[in-house]
Coordinates of C-alpha atoms and ligand atoms in Angstrom, one line a residue:
M884 CA 0.0 0.0 0.0
K885 CA 1.3 3.4 -0.9
K886 CA -1.6 5.9 -1.0
I887 CA -4.5 4.7 1.1
L888 CA -8.1 5.9 1.2
V889 CA -10.1 5.0 4.3
T890 CA -13.9 5.1 4.2
G891 CA -15.8 5.6 7.4
A892 CA -12.7 7.2 8.9
L893 CA -14.6 9.0 11.6
G894 CA -15.9 5.7 13.1
Q895 CA -14.5 3.6 15.9
V896 CA -12.0 1.7 13.7
G897 CA -11.4 4.6 11.2
T898 CA -10.1 7.1 13.8
A899 CA -7.6 4.6 15.2
L900 CA -6.6 3.2 11.8
T901 CA -6.0 6.6 10.2
K902 CA -3.4 7.4 13.0
R903 CA -1.8 4.0 12.7
L904 CA -1.5 4.2 8.9
Q905 CA -0.1 7.8 9.1
Q906 CA 2.7 6.4 11.4
E907 CA 3.4 3.5 9.1
Y908 CA 3.1 5.0 5.7
G909 CA 3.4 8.8 6.2
F910 CA 0.9 11.5 7.0
D911 CA 0.3 12.5 3.4
Q912 CA -0.1 8.9 2.2
V913 CA -3.4 8.5 4.1
L914 CA -6.7 10.1 2.9
A915 CA -9.4 9.8 5.5
T916 CA -13.0 10.1 4.2
G917 CA -16.4 10.2 5.9
L918 CA -20.0 11.3 5.7
Q919 CA -19.6 14.3 8.0
E920 CA -17.2 17.3 8.2
N921 CA -14.1 16.2 10.0
T922 CA -13.8 17.8 13.4
I923 CA -11.8 15.1 15.2
L924 CA -9.0 13.8 13.0
D925 CA -5.7 15.4 12.2
A926 CA -5.5 14.0 8.7
R927 CA -5.9 14.7 5.0
Y928 CA -9.6 14.5 4.7
E929 CA -12.4 14.5 2.0
K930 CA -16.1 14.4 2.8
L931 CA -17.4 11.3 0.9
N932 CA -20.6 9.4 0.8
V933 CA -19.8 5.8 -0.2
L934 CA -23.2 5.7 -2.0
N935 CA -21.8 8.2 -4.5
G936 CA -19.6 6.1 -6.8
K937 CA -18.8 9.0 -9.2
E938 CA -17.5 11.1 -6.4
M939 CA -15.5 8.2 -5.0
M940 CA -13.8 7.8 -8.4
R941 CA -13.1 11.5 -8.6
V942 CA -11.4 11.5 -5.1
V943 CA -9.5 8.3 -5.9
R944 CA -8.1 9.9 -9.1
K945 CA -7.4 13.3 -7.5
H946 CA -5.3 11.7 -4.7
R947 CA -3.8 8.9 -6.8
I948 CA -5.1 6.3 -4.4
D949 CA -3.8 2.7 -4.8
S950 CA -5.5 1.0 -1.8
V951 CA -8.9 1.4 -0.1
I952 CA -9.8 0.3 3.5
H953 CA -13.6 0.3 3.3
L954 CA -15.0 0.7 6.8
A955 CA -18.2 2.7 6.2
A956 CA -21.1 0.5 7.3
L957 CA -24.1 0.3 9.7
L958 CA -23.4 -2.0 12.6
S959 CA -25.7 -4.9 13.8
A960 CA -28.1 -3.2 16.2
T961 CA -28.6 -0.1 14.0
A962 CA -29.0 -2.3 11.0
E963 CA -31.8 -4.3 12.8
G964 CA -33.7 -1.0 13.3
K965 CA -33.2 0.2 9.7
P966 CA -32.7 -3.0 7.7
L967 CA -33.3 -1.5 4.2
L968 CA -31.0 1.4 4.9
A969 CA -28.4 -1.1 6.1
W970 CA -28.7 -3.2 2.9
D971 CA -28.3 0.0 0.9
V972 CA -25.3 1.4 2.7
N973 CA -23.5 -1.9 3.4
M974 CA -24.0 -3.4 0.0
N975 CA -24.1 -0.5 -2.5
G976 CA -21.3 1.2 -0.6
L977 CA -19.2 -1.9 -1.1
L978 CA -20.3 -2.4 -4.7
N979 CA -19.1 1.2 -5.4
V980 CA -15.8 0.6 -3.8
L981 CA -15.3 -2.7 -5.7
T982 CA -16.3 -1.1 -9.0
V983 CA -14.0 1.9 -8.5
A984 CA -11.3 -0.6 -7.5
K985 CA -11.8 -2.6 -10.7
D986 CA -11.6 0.5 -12.9
A987 CA -8.7 2.2 -11.0
K988 CA -6.8 -1.0 -10.2
L989 CA -7.0 -0.6 -6.4
K990 CA -6.4 -3.1 -3.6
V991 CA -9.3 -3.3 -1.2
F992 CA -9.7 -4.3 2.4
T993 CA -13.3 -5.0 3.6
P994 CA -14.1 -6.2 7.1
S995 CA -16.6 -9.0 7.6
S996 CA -17.7 -10.0 11.1
I997 CA -18.6 -12.7 13.5
A998 CA -22.1 -11.6 12.5
A999 CA -21.6 -13.5 9.2
F1000 CA -22.5 -16.7 11.1
G1001 CA -25.9 -17.8 12.4
I1002 CA -28.2 -20.8 12.5
G1003 CA -26.5 -24.1 12.2
T1004 CA -22.9 -22.7 12.5
P1005 CA -20.8 -24.7 15.1
P1006 CA -20.7 -22.1 17.9
D1007 CA -17.4 -23.2 19.5
Q1008 CA -14.1 -22.9 17.7
T1009 CA -16.2 -21.9 14.6
P1010 CA -14.2 -23.1 11.6
Q1011 CA -13.0 -20.9 8.8
D1012 CA -15.2 -22.6 6.2
T1013 CA -18.6 -23.6 7.6
L1014 CA -22.3 -23.0 7.4
Q1015 CA -23.3 -19.3 7.2
R1016 CA -27.0 -18.6 7.7
P1017 CA -27.1 -15.3 9.6
T1018 CA -30.4 -14.1 11.0
T1019 CA -29.6 -10.3 11.2
M1020 CA -29.6 -7.9 8.3
Y1021 CA -26.1 -6.9 9.3
G1022 CA -25.0 -10.5 9.0
V1023 CA -26.8 -10.9 5.6
T1024 CA -24.8 -7.9 4.3
K1025 CA -21.6 -9.3 5.7
V1026 CA -22.0 -12.7 4.0
S1027 CA -23.1 -11.1 0.8
G1028 CA -20.1 -8.7 1.1
E1029 CA -17.7 -11.7 1.5
L1030 CA -19.1 -13.3 -1.6
L1031 CA -19.0 -10.1 -3.6
C1032 CA -15.4 -9.6 -2.7
D1033 CA -14.6 -13.1 -3.8
Y1034 CA -16.5 -12.5 -7.0
F1035 CA -14.6 -9.3 -7.9
Y1036 CA -11.3 -11.1 -7.3
R1037 CA -12.2 -14.1 -9.4
K1038 CA -14.0 -12.3 -12.2
F1039 CA -12.1 -9.1 -12.5
G1040 CA -8.8 -9.8 -10.6
V1041 CA -9.4 -7.1 -8.0
D1042 CA -7.0 -7.7 -5.1
T1043 CA -9.6 -8.0 -2.4
R1044 CA -8.7 -9.0 1.2
G1045 CA -10.6 -9.1 4.5
V1046 CA -11.1 -10.5 7.9
R1047 CA -14.1 -11.4 10.1
Y1048 CA -13.7 -9.1 13.0
P1049 CA -15.0 -9.9 16.5
G1050 CA -16.2 -7.1 18.8
L1051 CA -13.5 -4.4 18.8
I1052 CA -12.5 -2.7 22.0
S1053 CA -10.8 0.7 21.9
H1054 CA -10.4 4.0 23.7
E1055 CA -10.1 6.5 20.8
S1056 CA -13.7 6.7 19.6
L1057 CA -16.8 5.0 20.9
P1058 CA -18.4 2.3 18.7
G1059 CA -21.9 3.0 17.5
G1060 CA -24.8 0.7 17.1
G1061 CA -23.1 -2.7 17.6
T1062 CA -24.0 -5.6 19.8
T1063 CA -20.5 -5.9 21.2
D1064 CA -20.4 -2.2 22.2
Y1065 CA -21.0 -3.1 25.9
A1066 CA -17.4 -4.3 26.1
V1067 CA -16.3 -0.8 25.5
H1068 CA -18.9 1.1 27.5
I1069 CA -18.1 -1.1 30.6
F1070 CA -14.7 0.5 30.8
Y1071 CA -16.0 4.1 30.7
D1072 CA -18.7 3.3 33.3
A1073 CA -16.3 1.5 35.6
L1074 CA -14.0 4.6 35.7
L1075 CA -16.8 7.2 35.8
N1076 CA -19.4 5.5 38.0
G1077 CA -17.8 2.4 39.5
T1078 CA -20.8 0.4 38.2
Y1079 CA -22.1 -0.9 34.9
T1080 CA -25.4 -2.3 33.8
S1081 CA -24.9 -4.9 31.1
P1082 CA -27.5 -5.2 28.3
I1083 CA -26.0 -8.6 27.5
A1084 CA -26.8 -11.6 29.8
K1085 CA -24.3 -13.4 32.0
G1086 CA -22.7 -16.4 30.2
T1087 CA -23.0 -14.9 26.7
K1088 CA -19.6 -15.5 25.2
M1089 CA -18.5 -13.6 22.1
D1090 CA -15.1 -13.1 20.4
M1091 CA -13.4 -9.8 21.1
M1092 CA -10.2 -8.0 20.1
Y1093 CA -8.3 -4.9 21.3
M1094 CA -7.9 -2.3 18.6
P1095 CA -4.1 -2.5 18.1
D1096 CA -4.5 -6.1 17.1
A1097 CA -7.3 -5.2 14.8
L1098 CA -5.2 -2.6 13.1
N1099 CA -2.2 -5.0 12.8
A1100 CA -4.5 -7.4 11.1
I1101 CA -5.3 -4.9 8.4
V1102 CA -1.7 -3.9 7.8
Q1103 CA -0.4 -7.5 7.9
L1104 CA -3.0 -8.9 5.6
M1105 CA -2.8 -6.1 3.1
E1106 CA 1.0 -6.5 3.0
A1107 CA 0.9 -10.3 2.9
D1108 CA 2.3 -12.3 0.0
P1109 CA -0.7 -12.9 -2.2
S1110 CA 0.6 -16.3 -3.3
R1111 CA 0.1 -17.6 0.3
L1112 CA -3.5 -16.5 0.5
I1113 CA -6.0 -19.3 -0.1
H1114 CA -9.0 -17.5 1.5
R1115 CA -8.2 -13.9 0.7
N1116 CA -11.5 -12.5 2.1
A1117 CA -13.2 -13.1 5.4
F1118 CA -10.4 -14.7 7.5
N1119 CA -11.6 -15.6 11.0
V1120 CA -9.5 -13.6 13.4
T1121 CA -9.9 -13.5 17.2
A1122 CA -7.9 -12.5 20.3
M1123 CA -10.1 -13.5 23.2
S1124 CA -13.6 -14.8 23.9
F1125 CA -15.4 -13.6 27.0
A1126 CA -18.8 -13.2 28.6
P1127 CA -19.8 -9.9 30.4
E1128 CA -18.9 -11.4 33.9
D1129 CA -15.4 -12.2 32.6
V1130 CA -14.6 -8.6 31.6
A1131 CA -16.2 -7.4 34.9
N1132 CA -13.9 -9.7 36.8
A1133 CA -10.9 -8.5 34.9
I1134 CA -11.8 -4.9 35.7
Q1135 CA -12.3 -5.8 39.4
K1136 CA -8.7 -6.8 39.6
H1137 CA -7.9 -3.1 39.1
I1138 CA -11.0 -1.5 40.6
P1139 CA -12.1 -3.9 43.4
E1140 CA -15.3 -2.0 44.3
F1141 CA -16.6 -2.1 40.7
E1142 CA -20.1 -3.5 40.6
M1143 CA -21.8 -5.3 37.6
H1144 CA -25.6 -5.3 37.1
Y1145 CA -27.7 -6.8 34.4
D1146 CA -30.7 -5.4 32.5
V1147 CA -30.8 -7.6 29.4
N1148 CA -31.9 -5.9 26.2
Q1149 CA -33.8 -8.6 24.3
N1150 CA -33.0 -7.2 20.8
L1151 CA -29.2 -7.2 21.5
Q1152 CA -29.4 -10.5 23.3
Q1153 CA -31.0 -12.2 20.4
I1154 CA -28.3 -11.0 18.1
A1155 CA -25.6 -12.0 20.5
D1156 CA -27.1 -15.5 20.9
S1157 CA -27.0 -16.0 17.1
W1158 CA -23.3 -15.4 16.9
P1159 CA -20.4 -17.9 17.7
N1160 CA -18.9 -18.2 21.2
S1161 CA -15.4 -18.5 19.8
L1162 CA -13.7 -18.6 16.4
D1163 CA -11.0 -20.8 15.0
D1164 CA -8.5 -18.4 13.4
S1165 CA -6.0 -21.1 12.2
A1166 CA -6.4 -20.2 8.5
A1167 CA -5.3 -16.6 9.2
R1168 CA -2.4 -17.9 11.3
A1169 CA -1.3 -20.2 8.6
E1170 CA -1.7 -18.0 5.5
W1171 CA -0.4 -14.6 6.8
D1172 CA 1.0 -15.3 10.2
W1173 CA -1.8 -13.7 12.2
K1174 CA -1.0 -13.6 15.9
P1175 CA -2.8 -11.3 18.4
E1176 CA -0.8 -9.6 21.2
Y1177 CA -3.6 -8.8 23.6
D1178 CA -5.5 -11.1 25.9
L1179 CA -8.2 -10.0 28.3
P1180 CA -5.9 -9.1 31.3
R1181 CA -3.4 -7.1 29.2
M1182 CA -6.2 -5.3 27.3
T1183 CA -8.0 -4.5 30.5
K1184 CA -4.9 -2.9 32.0
E1185 CA -4.2 -0.8 29.0
M1186 CA -7.8 0.3 28.5
L1187 CA -8.0 1.5 32.0
I1188 CA -4.7 3.4 31.8
A1189 CA -5.6 5.0 28.5
L1190 CA -9.1 5.9 29.6
K1191 CA -8.0 7.4 32.9
M1192 CA -5.8 9.8 30.9
K1193 CA -8.5 10.5 28.5
L1194 CA -11.1 11.1 31.1
K1195 CA -8.6 12.8 33.4
Q1196 CA -9.6 10.6 36.3
P1197 CA -7.5 10.3 39.4
V1198 CA -6.1 6.7 39.7
R1199 CA -8.7 4.7 41.7
Ligands
LIG233 N1 -19.1 -5.2 16.6 C1 -20.0 -5.6 15.6 C2 -21.4 -5.4 16.1 O1 -21.6 -5.6 17.3 C3 -19.8 -7.0 15.1 O2 -19.2 -6.9 13.9 O3 -22.3 -5.1 15.3

């Protein structure tokens, strides 16, 4: 990658990724784009709606882009509330990216998700290649996106790559509208209030990952030797699998008085229950040497330190 365009750059992943790519490739080599005016990122920036393919091509040509990291999408809970909008943004946004990539010869990274699994998928150590019958609109767009990326690679030779992300935990920007968002909110509430009410029930295990590992996955996969890639798109990746009480326990090691309560949100719970408990990421490990650095204790420690600074909290 030399000149990289990031869509959805103002979101949870995009804000952290833009900084990471600037460090790795140079400030001027990264073009952040998003739906809104940029008030948060120190970056080269263009306002861009991914549903406008013509404008996307204009921006790509103007900045001599060679790679796109396509992050703009509606997440699972929002998508369940607005399923037709989710289909439009998630699918037509991706179709525009792939079409521009075909014509301008770009490399493309597209994240899929644990949401691409559903009914009949083995829930534990979910294999790379298995049944995918998701029950959410978000999941439907993710499976369709995986297939569309495979198609553009096979039919048109577009260099598409991607991973199935688990819930992503970070301290830069808050996630919006996801089912795994609780695993970020719990850290803020632990520091600000000493208590958290989980919308996800005890015992509900989901895969999770700390943002630095998620960003490494993008850079590593995009720079990987293509001759080693058998799967290309939609690699299972994971770093840890936990239930709400596990992250609460990890926080209590640092804040012993922290209290966890539960008020289960049935909409979110239904989505969470349809997703795997844990993924098998051996294909990613074998094909591009994927290896996460953060487990739950290490991530918890770093999240609390980073958020204390951000929230200017005295150390509890
Ligand atoms: N974090 C996402 C969500 O909860 C999963 O891809 O929607």
